[in-house]
CSV table of C-alpha atoms in Angstrom, one decimal:
chain,number,residue,atom,x,y,z
A,1,UNK,CA,35.6,20.7,19.2
A,2,UNK,CA,33.5,21.4,16.1
A,3,UNK,CA,35.6,18.9,14.1
A,4,UNK,CA,34.9,16.3,16.8
A,5,UNK,CA,31.1,17.0,16.7
A,6,UNK,CA,31.1,16.8,12.9
A,7,UNK,CA,32.9,13.4,13.1
A,8,UNK,CA,30.4,12.1,15.6
A,9,UNK,CA,27.5,13.2,13.5
A,10,UNK,CA,29.0,11.6,10.4
A,11,UNK,CA,29.6,8.4,12.4
A,12,UNK,CA,26.0,8.4,13.6
A,13,UNK,CA,24.7,9.0,10.1
A,14,UNK,CA,26.7,6.1,8.7
A,15,UNK,CA,25.5,3.8,11.5
A,16,UNK,CA,21.9,4.8,10.8
A,17,UNK,CA,22.4,4.1,7.1
A,18,UNK,CA,23.9,0.7,7.8
A,19,UNK,CA,21.0,-0.2,10.1
A,20,UNK,CA,18.5,0.7,7.4
A,21,UNK,CA,20.3,-1.9,5.1
A,22,UNK,CA,20.4,-4.6,7.8
A,23,UNK,CA,18.2,-7.6,8.3
A,24,UNK,CA,18.2,-10.6,10.8
A,25,UNK,CA,19.6,-14.1,10.4
A,26,UNK,CA,18.4,-17.3,12.2
A,27,UNK,CA,19.9,-20.7,12.4
A,28,UNK,CA,18.9,-23.9,14.3
A,29,UNK,CA,20.0,-27.5,14.1
A,30,UNK,CA,19.3,-30.9,15.6
A,31,UNK,CA,23.1,-31.7,15.5
A,32,UNK,CA,26.0,-29.9,17.0
A,33,UNK,CA,27.7,-27.3,14.9
A,34,UNK,CA,30.5,-24.8,15.2
A,35,UNK,CA,28.4,-21.8,14.0
A,36,UNK,CA,27.3,-19.9,17.1
A,37,UNK,CA,26.8,-16.4,18.5
A,38,UNK,CA,28.1,-16.9,22.0
A,39,UNK,CA,29.0,-13.2,22.2
A,40,UNK,CA,25.4,-12.2,21.5
A,41,UNK,CA,26.5,-9.9,18.7
A,42,UNK,CA,23.8,-7.6,17.5
A,43,UNK,CA,25.6,-6.5,14.3
A,44,UNK,CA,27.6,-8.4,11.7
A,45,UNK,CA,28.5,-8.0,8.1
A,46,UNK,CA,27.2,-10.4,5.4
A,47,UNK,CA,30.7,-11.5,4.5
A,48,UNK,CA,31.6,-12.3,8.1
A,49,UNK,CA,28.4,-14.4,8.5
A,50,UNK,CA,29.0,-16.2,5.2
A,51,UNK,CA,32.6,-17.1,6.2
A,52,UNK,CA,31.5,-18.4,9.6
A,53,UNK,CA,28.7,-20.5,8.2
A,54,UNK,CA,31.0,-21.9,5.5
A,55,UNK,CA,33.5,-23.0,8.2
A,56,UNK,CA,30.8,-24.7,10.1
A,57,UNK,CA,29.4,-26.5,7.1
A,58,UNK,CA,32.7,-27.8,5.9
A,59,UNK,CA,32.5,-30.6,8.5
A,60,UNK,CA,29.2,-31.8,6.9
A,61,UNK,CA,27.4,-32.2,10.3
A,62,UNK,CA,23.9,-33.0,9.1
A,63,UNK,CA,22.0,-35.2,6.6
A,64,UNK,CA,19.7,-32.4,5.4
A,65,UNK,CA,20.5,-28.7,5.0
A,66,UNK,CA,17.7,-26.2,4.6
A,67,UNK,CA,18.8,-22.9,3.2
A,68,UNK,CA,15.9,-20.4,3.4
A,69,UNK,CA,15.9,-16.9,1.9
A,70,UNK,CA,13.2,-14.3,2.9
A,71,UNK,CA,13.5,-11.0,1.0
A,72,UNK,CA,12.4,-7.6,2.2
A,73,UNK,CA,12.0,-8.0,5.9
A,74,UNK,CA,13.4,-6.5,9.1
A,75,UNK,CA,13.8,-7.6,12.7
A,76,UNK,CA,10.5,-5.8,13.5
A,77,UNK,CA,8.6,-8.2,11.2
A,78,UNK,CA,9.7,-11.1,13.5
A,79,UNK,CA,8.8,-9.3,16.7
A,80,UNK,CA,5.2,-10.5,16.7
A,81,UNK,CA,4.7,-13.9,18.5
A,82,UNK,CA,2.0,-14.9,16.0
A,83,UNK,CA,4.1,-14.1,12.9
A,84,UNK,CA,6.5,-17.1,13.0
A,85,UNK,CA,5.5,-19.5,15.9
A,86,UNK,CA,7.5,-22.4,14.4
A,87,UNK,CA,10.7,-20.4,14.1
A,88,UNK,CA,10.2,-18.8,17.5
A,89,UNK,CA,9.8,-22.2,19.2
A,90,UNK,CA,13.1,-23.3,17.8
A,91,UNK,CA,14.9,-20.1,18.6
A,92,UNK,CA,13.8,-20.0,22.3
A,93,UNK,CA,14.7,-23.7,22.8
A,94,UNK,CA,11.1,-25.0,23.3
A,95,UNK,CA,11.5,-27.6,20.5
A,96,UNK,CA,13.2,-30.8,21.6
A,97,UNK,CA,14.5,-31.5,18.1
A,98,UNK,CA,16.7,-28.4,18.1
A,99,UNK,CA,19.7,-28.6,20.3
A,100,UNK,CA,21.4,-25.6,18.8
A,101,UNK,CA,20.1,-22.2,17.8
A,102,UNK,CA,21.7,-18.8,17.0
A,103,UNK,CA,20.5,-15.5,15.7
A,104,UNK,CA,22.0,-12.1,14.6
A,105,UNK,CA,19.4,-9.3,14.7
A,106,UNK,CA,21.2,-7.0,12.2
A,107,UNK,CA,23.3,-8.4,9.4
A,108,UNK,CA,24.6,-5.7,7.1
A,109,UNK,CA,24.8,-7.1,3.6
A,110,UNK,CA,23.5,-10.3,2.0
A,111,UNK,CA,24.6,-13.8,2.9
A,112,UNK,CA,25.5,-15.7,-0.3
A,113,UNK,CA,23.1,-18.6,-0.2
A,114,UNK,CA,24.3,-19.8,-3.7
A,115,UNK,CA,27.8,-20.1,-2.5
A,116,UNK,CA,26.7,-22.2,0.6
A,117,UNK,CA,24.7,-24.4,-1.7
A,118,UNK,CA,27.6,-24.9,-4.1
A,119,UNK,CA,30.0,-25.7,-1.2
A,120,UNK,CA,27.6,-28.3,0.3
A,121,UNK,CA,27.3,-30.0,-3.1
A,122,UNK,CA,31.1,-30.1,-3.7
A,123,UNK,CA,32.3,-30.7,-0.2
A,124,UNK,CA,29.6,-33.0,1.2
A,125,UNK,CA,28.3,-34.5,-2.0
A,126,UNK,CA,24.8,-33.2,-1.2
A,127,UNK,CA,21.9,-33.7,-3.6
A,128,UNK,CA,19.9,-30.7,-4.6
A,129,UNK,CA,16.1,-30.8,-3.8
A,130,UNK,CA,13.8,-28.6,-5.7
A,131,UNK,CA,11.3,-26.5,-3.7
A,132,UNK,CA,8.7,-24.2,-5.3
A,133,UNK,CA,7.7,-21.9,-2.4
A,134,UNK,CA,5.4,-19.8,-4.6
A,135,UNK,CA,3.2,-22.9,-5.4
A,136,UNK,CA,4.0,-24.9,-2.3
A,137,UNK,CA,5.6,-27.9,-4.2
A,138,UNK,CA,8.3,-30.0,-2.5
A,139,UNK,CA,10.1,-32.7,-4.4
A,140,UNK,CA,11.7,-34.9,-1.8
A,141,UNK,CA,14.4,-37.5,-2.2
A,142,UNK,CA,15.8,-40.4,-0.1
A,143,UNK,CA,19.4,-39.7,-0.9
A,144,UNK,CA,21.6,-38.2,1.8
A,145,UNK,CA,23.0,-35.7,2.4
A,146,UNK,CA,20.7,-33.3,0.7
A,147,UNK,CA,20.4,-29.5,0.5
A,148,UNK,CA,17.0,-27.9,0.2
A,149,UNK,CA,17.0,-24.3,-1.0
A,150,UNK,CA,13.8,-22.3,-0.3
A,151,UNK,CA,13.3,-18.8,-1.6
A,152,UNK,CA,10.1,-17.2,-0.4
A,153,UNK,CA,8.4,-14.3,-2.2
A,154,UNK,CA,8.9,-10.9,-0.9
A,155,UNK,CA,6.6,-9.5,1.7
A,156,UNK,CA,4.1,-6.9,0.5
A,157,UNK,CA,4.8,-3.3,1.2
A,158,UNK,CA,1.6,-2.8,3.2
A,159,UNK,CA,0.4,-2.8,6.8
A,160,UNK,CA,2.1,-4.8,9.5
A,161,UNK,CA,-0.9,-7.2,10.0
A,162,UNK,CA,-0.8,-8.2,6.3
A,163,UNK,CA,3.0,-8.7,6.4
A,164,UNK,CA,2.6,-10.8,9.5
A,165,UNK,CA,0.0,-13.0,7.9
A,166,UNK,CA,2.2,-13.6,4.8
A,167,UNK,CA,5.2,-14.3,7.1
A,168,UNK,CA,3.1,-16.8,9.0
A,169,UNK,CA,2.2,-18.7,5.8
A,170,UNK,CA,5.9,-18.9,5.0
A,171,UNK,CA,6.6,-20.2,8.6
A,172,UNK,CA,4.0,-22.9,8.1
A,173,UNK,CA,5.6,-24.0,4.8
A,174,UNK,CA,9.0,-24.2,6.5
A,175,UNK,CA,7.4,-26.3,9.3
A,176,UNK,CA,6.0,-28.7,6.7
A,177,UNK,CA,9.5,-29.1,5.2
A,178,UNK,CA,11.1,-29.9,8.5
A,179,UNK,CA,8.4,-32.2,9.8
A,180,UNK,CA,8.3,-34.4,6.6
A,181,UNK,CA,12.0,-34.8,6.4
A,182,UNK,CA,13.0,-38.5,6.2
A,183,UNK,CA,15.7,-37.8,8.7
A,184,UNK,CA,16.1,-36.2,12.1
A,185,UNK,CA,19.5,-34.8,11.4
A,186,UNK,CA,18.9,-31.4,9.9
A,187,UNK,CA,20.3,-27.9,9.9
A,188,UNK,CA,18.2,-24.8,8.9
A,189,UNK,CA,19.6,-21.4,8.1
A,190,UNK,CA,17.2,-18.6,7.4
A,191,UNK,CA,18.7,-15.6,5.7
A,192,UNK,CA,16.9,-12.3,4.9
A,193,UNK,CA,17.3,-9.2,2.9
A,194,UNK,CA,16.3,-5.7,4.1
A,195,UNK,CA,13.1,-4.0,3.2
A,196,UNK,CA,13.1,-1.7,0.2
A,197,UNK,CA,11.6,1.8,-0.1
A,198,UNK,CA,8.4,2.0,-2.1
A,199,UNK,CA,9.8,4.3,-4.8
A,200,UNK,CA,13.2,4.9,-6.2
A,201,UNK,CA,13.0,8.6,-5.5
A,202,UNK,CA,12.4,7.9,-1.8
A,203,UNK,CA,15.4,5.6,-1.8
A,204,UNK,CA,17.7,8.2,-3.4
A,205,UNK,CA,16.5,10.8,-0.9
A,206,UNK,CA,17.0,8.4,2.0
A,207,UNK,CA,20.6,7.7,0.9
A,208,UNK,CA,21.4,11.4,1.0
A,209,UNK,CA,19.4,12.3,4.1
A,210,UNK,CA,18.8,9.4,6.6
A,211,UNK,CA,15.6,9.8,8.7
A,212,UNK,CA,13.3,7.8,10.8
A,213,UNK,CA,9.9,6.5,9.8
A,214,UNK,CA,8.2,8.7,12.4
A,215,UNK,CA,9.3,11.8,10.5
A,216,UNK,CA,7.4,10.7,7.4
A,217,UNK,CA,4.1,11.0,9.3
A,218,UNK,CA,4.7,14.5,10.4
A,219,UNK,CA,6.1,15.5,7.0
A,220,UNK,CA,3.1,14.0,5.3
A,221,UNK,CA,0.7,15.9,7.6
A,222,UNK,CA,2.6,19.1,7.0
A,223,UNK,CA,2.5,18.6,3.2
A,224,UNK,CA,-1.2,17.9,3.4
A,225,UNK,CA,-1.8,21.1,5.3
A,226,UNK,CA,0.2,23.1,2.8
A,227,UNK,CA,-1.8,21.5,-0.1
A,228,UNK,CA,-5.0,22.5,1.6
A,229,UNK,CA,-3.9,26.1,2.2
A,230,UNK,CA,-2.7,26.3,-1.4
A,231,UNK,CA,-6.0,25.1,-2.7
A,232,UNK,CA,-8.0,27.5,-0.5
A,233,UNK,CA,-5.8,30.4,-1.8
A,234,UNK,CA,-6.5,29.4,-5.4
A,235,UNK,CA,-10.2,29.1,-4.8
A,236,UNK,CA,-10.3,32.5,-3.0
A,237,UNK,CA,-8.3,34.1,-5.8
A,238,UNK,CA,-10.6,32.6,-8.4
A,239,UNK,CA,-13.7,33.8,-6.6
A,240,UNK,CA,-12.3,37.3,-6.2
A,241,UNK,CA,-11.4,37.5,-9.8
A,242,UNK,CA,-14.9,36.4,-10.9
A,243,UNK,CA,-16.6,38.8,-8.5
A,244,UNK,CA,-14.4,41.7,-9.9
A,245,UNK,CA,-15.3,40.7,-13.4
A,246,UNK,CA,-19.0,40.6,-12.5
A,247,UNK,CA,-18.8,44.1,-11.0
A,248,UNK,CA,-17.2,45.5,-14.1
A,249,UNK,CA,-19.7,43.8,-16.5
A,250,UNK,CA,-22.6,45.5,-18.2
A,251,UNK,CA,-26.1,45.4,-16.7
A,252,UNK,CA,-27.5,42.9,-19.1
A,253,UNK,CA,-24.4,40.7,-18.8
A,254,UNK,CA,-24.4,40.8,-15.0
A,255,UNK,CA,-28.1,40.0,-14.5
A,256,UNK,CA,-30.5,37.6,-16.3
A,257,UNK,CA,-33.8,39.4,-17.1
A,258,UNK,CA,-35.5,36.7,-19.2
A,259,UNK,CA,-35.7,33.2,-17.7
A,260,UNK,CA,-37.6,30.3,-19.3
A,261,UNK,CA,-40.5,30.7,-16.8
A,262,UNK,CA,-40.9,34.4,-17.6
A,263,UNK,CA,-40.8,33.7,-21.4
A,264,UNK,CA,-43.5,30.9,-21.1
A,265,UNK,CA,-45.7,33.1,-18.9
A,266,UNK,CA,-45.5,35.9,-21.4
A,267,UNK,CA,-46.5,33.7,-24.3
A,268,UNK,CA,-49.5,32.4,-22.3
A,269,UNK,CA,-50.7,35.9,-21.4
A,270,UNK,CA,-50.4,37.0,-25.0
A,271,UNK,CA,-52.4,34.0,-26.2
A,272,UNK,CA,-55.2,34.7,-23.7
A,273,UNK,CA,-55.2,38.3,-24.6
A,274,UNK,CA,-55.7,37.5,-28.3
A,275,UNK,CA,-58.6,35.1,-27.4
A,276,UNK,CA,-60.2,37.8,-25.3
A,277,UNK,CA,-59.8,40.4,-28.0
A,278,UNK,CA,-61.4,38.1,-30.6
A,279,UNK,CA,-64.3,37.4,-28.3
A,280,UNK,CA,-64.9,41.1,-27.4
A,281,UNK,CA,-64.7,42.1,-31.1
A,282,UNK,CA,-67.2,39.4,-32.1
A,283,UNK,CA,-69.7,40.5,-29.4
A,284,UNK,CA,-69.2,44.2,-30.3
A,285,UNK,CA,-69.9,43.4,-34.0
A,286,UNK,CA,-73.4,42.1,-33.4
A,287,UNK,CA,-76.1,44.3,-35.1
A,288,UNK,CA,-79.9,44.1,-34.1
A,289,UNK,CA,-82.6,46.1,-36.1
A,290,UNK,CA,-84.5,48.8,-34.2
A,291,UNK,CA,-87.9,47.6,-35.5
A,292,UNK,CA,-87.4,44.2,-33.9
A,293,UNK,CA,-88.6,45.7,-30.6
A,294,UNK,CA,-91.6,47.9,-31.9
A,295,UNK,CA,-95.3,46.8,-32.0
A,296,UNK,CA,-97.0,46.2,-35.3
A,297,UNK,CA,-100.0,48.7,-35.8
A,298,UNK,CA,-101.3,47.4,-39.1
A,299,UNK,CA,-104.1,44.9,-39.9
A,300,UNK,CA,-101.8,42.0,-39.4
A,301,UNK,CA,-101.0,43.3,-35.9
A,302,UNK,CA,-104.6,43.6,-35.0
A,303,UNK,CA,-105.4,40.1,-36.2
A,304,UNK,CA,-102.6,38.7,-34.0
A,305,UNK,CA,-104.0,40.7,-31.1
A,306,UNK,CA,-107.5,39.2,-31.5
């Protein structure tokens, strides 16, 4: 029983790891083709999909082949209706120019676009058309058949709204390619590669221990709480050590008895005291003769009296 449980857990872990390395594939065409997903398969390997597409393209069913590669996406990125309206309209059958469409939500492994391009050139004699998706430059040609290879830049590792906005720009660019084709016979295959972790350490950890994205939120919150508790302990220990050192310090090291205000006040009082001392000393040093206040009794005094 335990061996069976361990085998089941190992199988679940391998399936979860495979799903993390999976990404969707979309195909639509204005001409009939043998590539289909009538069984509504949700999972397929990249080699199986490449082999099935190669067999379908060997018949050279269209005049224009558009091979699109979108790196670092998942099926969730295409879930929003506003992210890829042009692609969604073809995949749900609302576009009259697309009589055929197929999709596989989870393709494990990468579809070899270079091999498909080489096969179309050799088997169908297709002409390569240069497309610079980064600068939005399309160099068209009137020769048929032709194969148009478009490799979009990777989506940013940011919020879902920002990823959806970039994906919508790529969808509009693909729409311009299809609308300005000089022929109505076209087949479009959109391949993707799975999203990559933000850091290599996270990737290594995920390979050893598969987990869900929801777990990261709780782990991040837990780590944040632990960091806060650690910092509070450090601050508390520092305050306790400083208080203990203050208690053991000498009196004049523990308290400040002479501040700049006290020093300036003392100098002012000393200056005023010196001024007062000089003034009192000067007044006390005055000498007045005693005879200055007596009456003159001689002849000169009598004359002044008359």
